[in-house]
PDB file of C-alpha atoms in Angstrom:
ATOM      1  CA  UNK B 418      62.121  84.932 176.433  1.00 86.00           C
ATOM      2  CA  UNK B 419      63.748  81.906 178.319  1.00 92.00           C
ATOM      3  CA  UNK B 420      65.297  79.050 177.004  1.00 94.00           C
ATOM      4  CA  UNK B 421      66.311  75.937 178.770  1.00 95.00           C
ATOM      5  CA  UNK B 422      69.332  73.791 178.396  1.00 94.00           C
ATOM      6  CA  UNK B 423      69.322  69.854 179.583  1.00 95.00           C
ATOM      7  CA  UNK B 424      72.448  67.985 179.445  1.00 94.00           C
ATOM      8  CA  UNK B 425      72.827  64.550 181.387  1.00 96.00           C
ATOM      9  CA  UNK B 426      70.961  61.896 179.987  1.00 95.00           C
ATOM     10  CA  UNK B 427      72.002  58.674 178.484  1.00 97.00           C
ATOM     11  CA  UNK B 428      72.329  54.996 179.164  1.00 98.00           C
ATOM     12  CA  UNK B 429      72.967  53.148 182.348  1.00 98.00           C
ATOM     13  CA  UNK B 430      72.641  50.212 183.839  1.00 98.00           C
ATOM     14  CA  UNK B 431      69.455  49.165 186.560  1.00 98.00           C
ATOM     15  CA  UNK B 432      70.930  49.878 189.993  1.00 98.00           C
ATOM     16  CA  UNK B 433      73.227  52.920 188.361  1.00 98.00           C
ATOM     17  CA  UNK B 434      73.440  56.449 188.614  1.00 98.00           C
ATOM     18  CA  UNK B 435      72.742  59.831 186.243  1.00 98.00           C
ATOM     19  CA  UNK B 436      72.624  63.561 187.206  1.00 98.00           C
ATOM     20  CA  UNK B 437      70.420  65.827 184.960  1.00 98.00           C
ATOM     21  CA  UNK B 438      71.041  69.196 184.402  1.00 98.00           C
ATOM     22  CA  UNK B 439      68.965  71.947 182.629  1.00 97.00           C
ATOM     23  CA  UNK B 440      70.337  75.562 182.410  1.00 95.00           C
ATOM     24  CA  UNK B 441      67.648  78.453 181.970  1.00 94.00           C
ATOM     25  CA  UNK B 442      68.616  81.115 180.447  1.00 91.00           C
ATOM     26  CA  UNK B 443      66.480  84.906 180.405  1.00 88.00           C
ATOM     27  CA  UNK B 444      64.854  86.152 183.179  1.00 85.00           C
ATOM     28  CA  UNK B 445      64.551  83.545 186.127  1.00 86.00           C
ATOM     29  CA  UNK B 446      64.315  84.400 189.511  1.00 85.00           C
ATOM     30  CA  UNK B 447      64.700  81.746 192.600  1.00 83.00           C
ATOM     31  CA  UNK B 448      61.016  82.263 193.673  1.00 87.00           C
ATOM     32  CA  UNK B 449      59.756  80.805 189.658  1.00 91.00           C
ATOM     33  CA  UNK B 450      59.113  76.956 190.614  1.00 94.00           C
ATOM     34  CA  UNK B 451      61.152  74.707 188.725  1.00 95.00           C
ATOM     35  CA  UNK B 452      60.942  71.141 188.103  1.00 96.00           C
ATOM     36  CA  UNK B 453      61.399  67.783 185.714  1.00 98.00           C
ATOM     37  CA  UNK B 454      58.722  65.893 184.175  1.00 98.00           C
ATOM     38  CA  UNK B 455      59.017  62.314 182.097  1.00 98.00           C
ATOM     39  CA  UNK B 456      57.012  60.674 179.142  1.00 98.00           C
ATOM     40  CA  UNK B 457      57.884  56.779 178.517  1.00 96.00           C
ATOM     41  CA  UNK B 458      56.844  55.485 175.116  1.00 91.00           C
ATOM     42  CA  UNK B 459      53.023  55.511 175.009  1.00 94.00           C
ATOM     43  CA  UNK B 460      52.383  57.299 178.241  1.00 96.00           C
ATOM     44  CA  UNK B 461      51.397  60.462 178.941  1.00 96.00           C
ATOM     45  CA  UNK B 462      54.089  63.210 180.597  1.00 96.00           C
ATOM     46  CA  UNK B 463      53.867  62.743 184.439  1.00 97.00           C
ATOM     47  CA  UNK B 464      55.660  64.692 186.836  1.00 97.00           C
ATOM     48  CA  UNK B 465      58.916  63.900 188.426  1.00 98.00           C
ATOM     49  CA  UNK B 466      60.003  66.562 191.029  1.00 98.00           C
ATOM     50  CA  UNK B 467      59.643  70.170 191.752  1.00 97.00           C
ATOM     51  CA  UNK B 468      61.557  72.588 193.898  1.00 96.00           C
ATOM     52  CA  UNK B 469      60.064  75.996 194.558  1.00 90.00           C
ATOM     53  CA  UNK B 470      60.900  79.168 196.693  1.00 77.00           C
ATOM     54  CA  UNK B 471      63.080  78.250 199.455  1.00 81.00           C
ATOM     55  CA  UNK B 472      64.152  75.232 198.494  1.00 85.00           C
ATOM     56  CA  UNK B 473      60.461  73.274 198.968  1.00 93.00           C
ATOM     57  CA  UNK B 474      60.337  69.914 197.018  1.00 96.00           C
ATOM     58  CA  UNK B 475      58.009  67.658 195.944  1.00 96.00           C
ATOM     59  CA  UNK B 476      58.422  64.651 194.280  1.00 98.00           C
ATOM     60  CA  UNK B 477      56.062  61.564 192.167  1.00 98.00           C
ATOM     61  CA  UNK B 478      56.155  58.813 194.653  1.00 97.00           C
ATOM     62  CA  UNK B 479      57.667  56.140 192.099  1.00 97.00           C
ATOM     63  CA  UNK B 480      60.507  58.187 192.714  1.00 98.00           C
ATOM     64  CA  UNK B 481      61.147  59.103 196.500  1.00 98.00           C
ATOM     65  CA  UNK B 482      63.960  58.147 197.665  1.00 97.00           C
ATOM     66  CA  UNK B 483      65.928  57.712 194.574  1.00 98.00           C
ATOM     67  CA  UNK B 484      66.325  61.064 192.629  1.00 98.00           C
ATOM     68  CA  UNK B 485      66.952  64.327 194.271  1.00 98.00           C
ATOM     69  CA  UNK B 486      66.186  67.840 192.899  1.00 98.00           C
ATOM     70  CA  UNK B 487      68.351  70.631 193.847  1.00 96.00           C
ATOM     71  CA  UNK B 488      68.484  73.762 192.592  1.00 95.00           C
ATOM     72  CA  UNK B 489      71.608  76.338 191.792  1.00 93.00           C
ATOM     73  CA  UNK B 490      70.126  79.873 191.771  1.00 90.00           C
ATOM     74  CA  UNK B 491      73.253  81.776 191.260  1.00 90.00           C
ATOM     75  CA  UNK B 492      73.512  79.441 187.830  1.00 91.00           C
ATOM     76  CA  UNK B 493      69.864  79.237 186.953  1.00 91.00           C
ATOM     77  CA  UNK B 494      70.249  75.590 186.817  1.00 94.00           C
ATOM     78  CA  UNK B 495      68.285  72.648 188.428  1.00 96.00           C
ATOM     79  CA  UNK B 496      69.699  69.177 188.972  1.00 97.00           C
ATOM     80  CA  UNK B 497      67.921  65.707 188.738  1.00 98.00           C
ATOM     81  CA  UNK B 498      70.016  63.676 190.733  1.00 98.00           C
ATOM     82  CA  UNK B 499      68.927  59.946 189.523  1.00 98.00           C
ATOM     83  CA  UNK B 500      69.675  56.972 191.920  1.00 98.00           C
ATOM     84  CA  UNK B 501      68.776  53.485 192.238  1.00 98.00           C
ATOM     85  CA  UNK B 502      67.440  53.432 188.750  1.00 98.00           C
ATOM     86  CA  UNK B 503      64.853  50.934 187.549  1.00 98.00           C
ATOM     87  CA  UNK B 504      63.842  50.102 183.720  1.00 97.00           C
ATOM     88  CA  UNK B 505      60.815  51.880 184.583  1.00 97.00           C
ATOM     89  CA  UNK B 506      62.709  55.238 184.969  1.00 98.00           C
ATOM     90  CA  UNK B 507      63.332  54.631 180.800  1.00 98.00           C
ATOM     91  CA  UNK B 508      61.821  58.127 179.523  1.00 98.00           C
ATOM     92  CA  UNK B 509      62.268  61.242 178.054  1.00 98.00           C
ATOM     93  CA  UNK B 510      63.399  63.789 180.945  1.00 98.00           C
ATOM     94  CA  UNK B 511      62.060  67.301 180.362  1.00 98.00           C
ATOM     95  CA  UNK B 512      62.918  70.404 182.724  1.00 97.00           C
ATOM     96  CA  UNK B 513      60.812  73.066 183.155  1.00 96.00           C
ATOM     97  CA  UNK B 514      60.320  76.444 184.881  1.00 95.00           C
ATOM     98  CA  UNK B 515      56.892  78.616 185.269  1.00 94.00           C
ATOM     99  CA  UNK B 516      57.378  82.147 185.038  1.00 92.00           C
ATOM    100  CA  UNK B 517      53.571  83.829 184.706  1.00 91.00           C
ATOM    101  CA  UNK B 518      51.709  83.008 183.095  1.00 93.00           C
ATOM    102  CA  UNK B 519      53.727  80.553 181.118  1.00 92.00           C
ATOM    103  CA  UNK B 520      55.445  77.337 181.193  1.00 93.00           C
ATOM    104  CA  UNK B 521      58.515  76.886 179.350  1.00 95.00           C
ATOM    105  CA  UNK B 522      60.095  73.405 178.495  1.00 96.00           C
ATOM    106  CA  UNK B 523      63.537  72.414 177.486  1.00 96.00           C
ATOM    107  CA  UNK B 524      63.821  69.813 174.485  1.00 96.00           C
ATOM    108  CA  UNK B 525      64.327  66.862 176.800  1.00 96.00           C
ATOM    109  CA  UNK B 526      66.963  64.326 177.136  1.00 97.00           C
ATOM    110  CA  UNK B 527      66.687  60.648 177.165  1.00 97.00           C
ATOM    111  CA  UNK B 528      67.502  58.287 179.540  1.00 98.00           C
ATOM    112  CA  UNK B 529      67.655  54.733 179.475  1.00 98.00           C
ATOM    113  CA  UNK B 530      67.660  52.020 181.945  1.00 98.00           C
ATOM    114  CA  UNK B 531      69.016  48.888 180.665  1.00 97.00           C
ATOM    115  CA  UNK B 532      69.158  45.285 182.553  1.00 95.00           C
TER     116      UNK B 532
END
């Protein structure tokens, strides 16, 4: 079984700064893709960013250039770096990882973007 860990969230300002983290515990290897997705109130989850074997990221494009993804395989652990944040970042975060032929989520953590 895995289970996944998120820590990070919480309130900032527009223009500020957060760092997600989500910890995966079980058996994870560095070539399972991991990633974050988001779900504002009264949307549907999109997809934030991804990072996959070798370190190959993709990311939404309301977010390029703000938030990195990185990845600690030695930790199991992915990061969300969040810059340059806008109201419309306010979501739940949730981190994922895909290990065949399942997804498995973490419990998410909020974030919100204040003015």
């Amino acid at each position: 079984q895995v289970q996944l860990v998120e820590s990070g969230g919480g309130l900032v300002q527009a223009g500020g700064s957060l760092r997600l983290s989500c910890a995966a515990s079980g058996s994870i290897f560095s070539f399972n893709p991991m990633g974050w997705y988001r779900q504002a109130p009264g949307k549907q989850r999109e997809l934030v960013a991804t990072i996959i074997s070798g370190g190959s990221t993709n990311y939404a494009d309301s977010v390029k250039g703000r938030f990195t993804i990185s990845r600690d395989n030695a930790k199991n652990t992915v990061y969300l770096q969040m810059d340059s944040l806008k109201l419309e970042d306010t979501a739940v975060y949730y981190c994922y990882v895909y290990r065949f032929p399942v997804d498995y989520w973490g419990q998410g953590t909020q974030v919100t973007v204040s003015s």
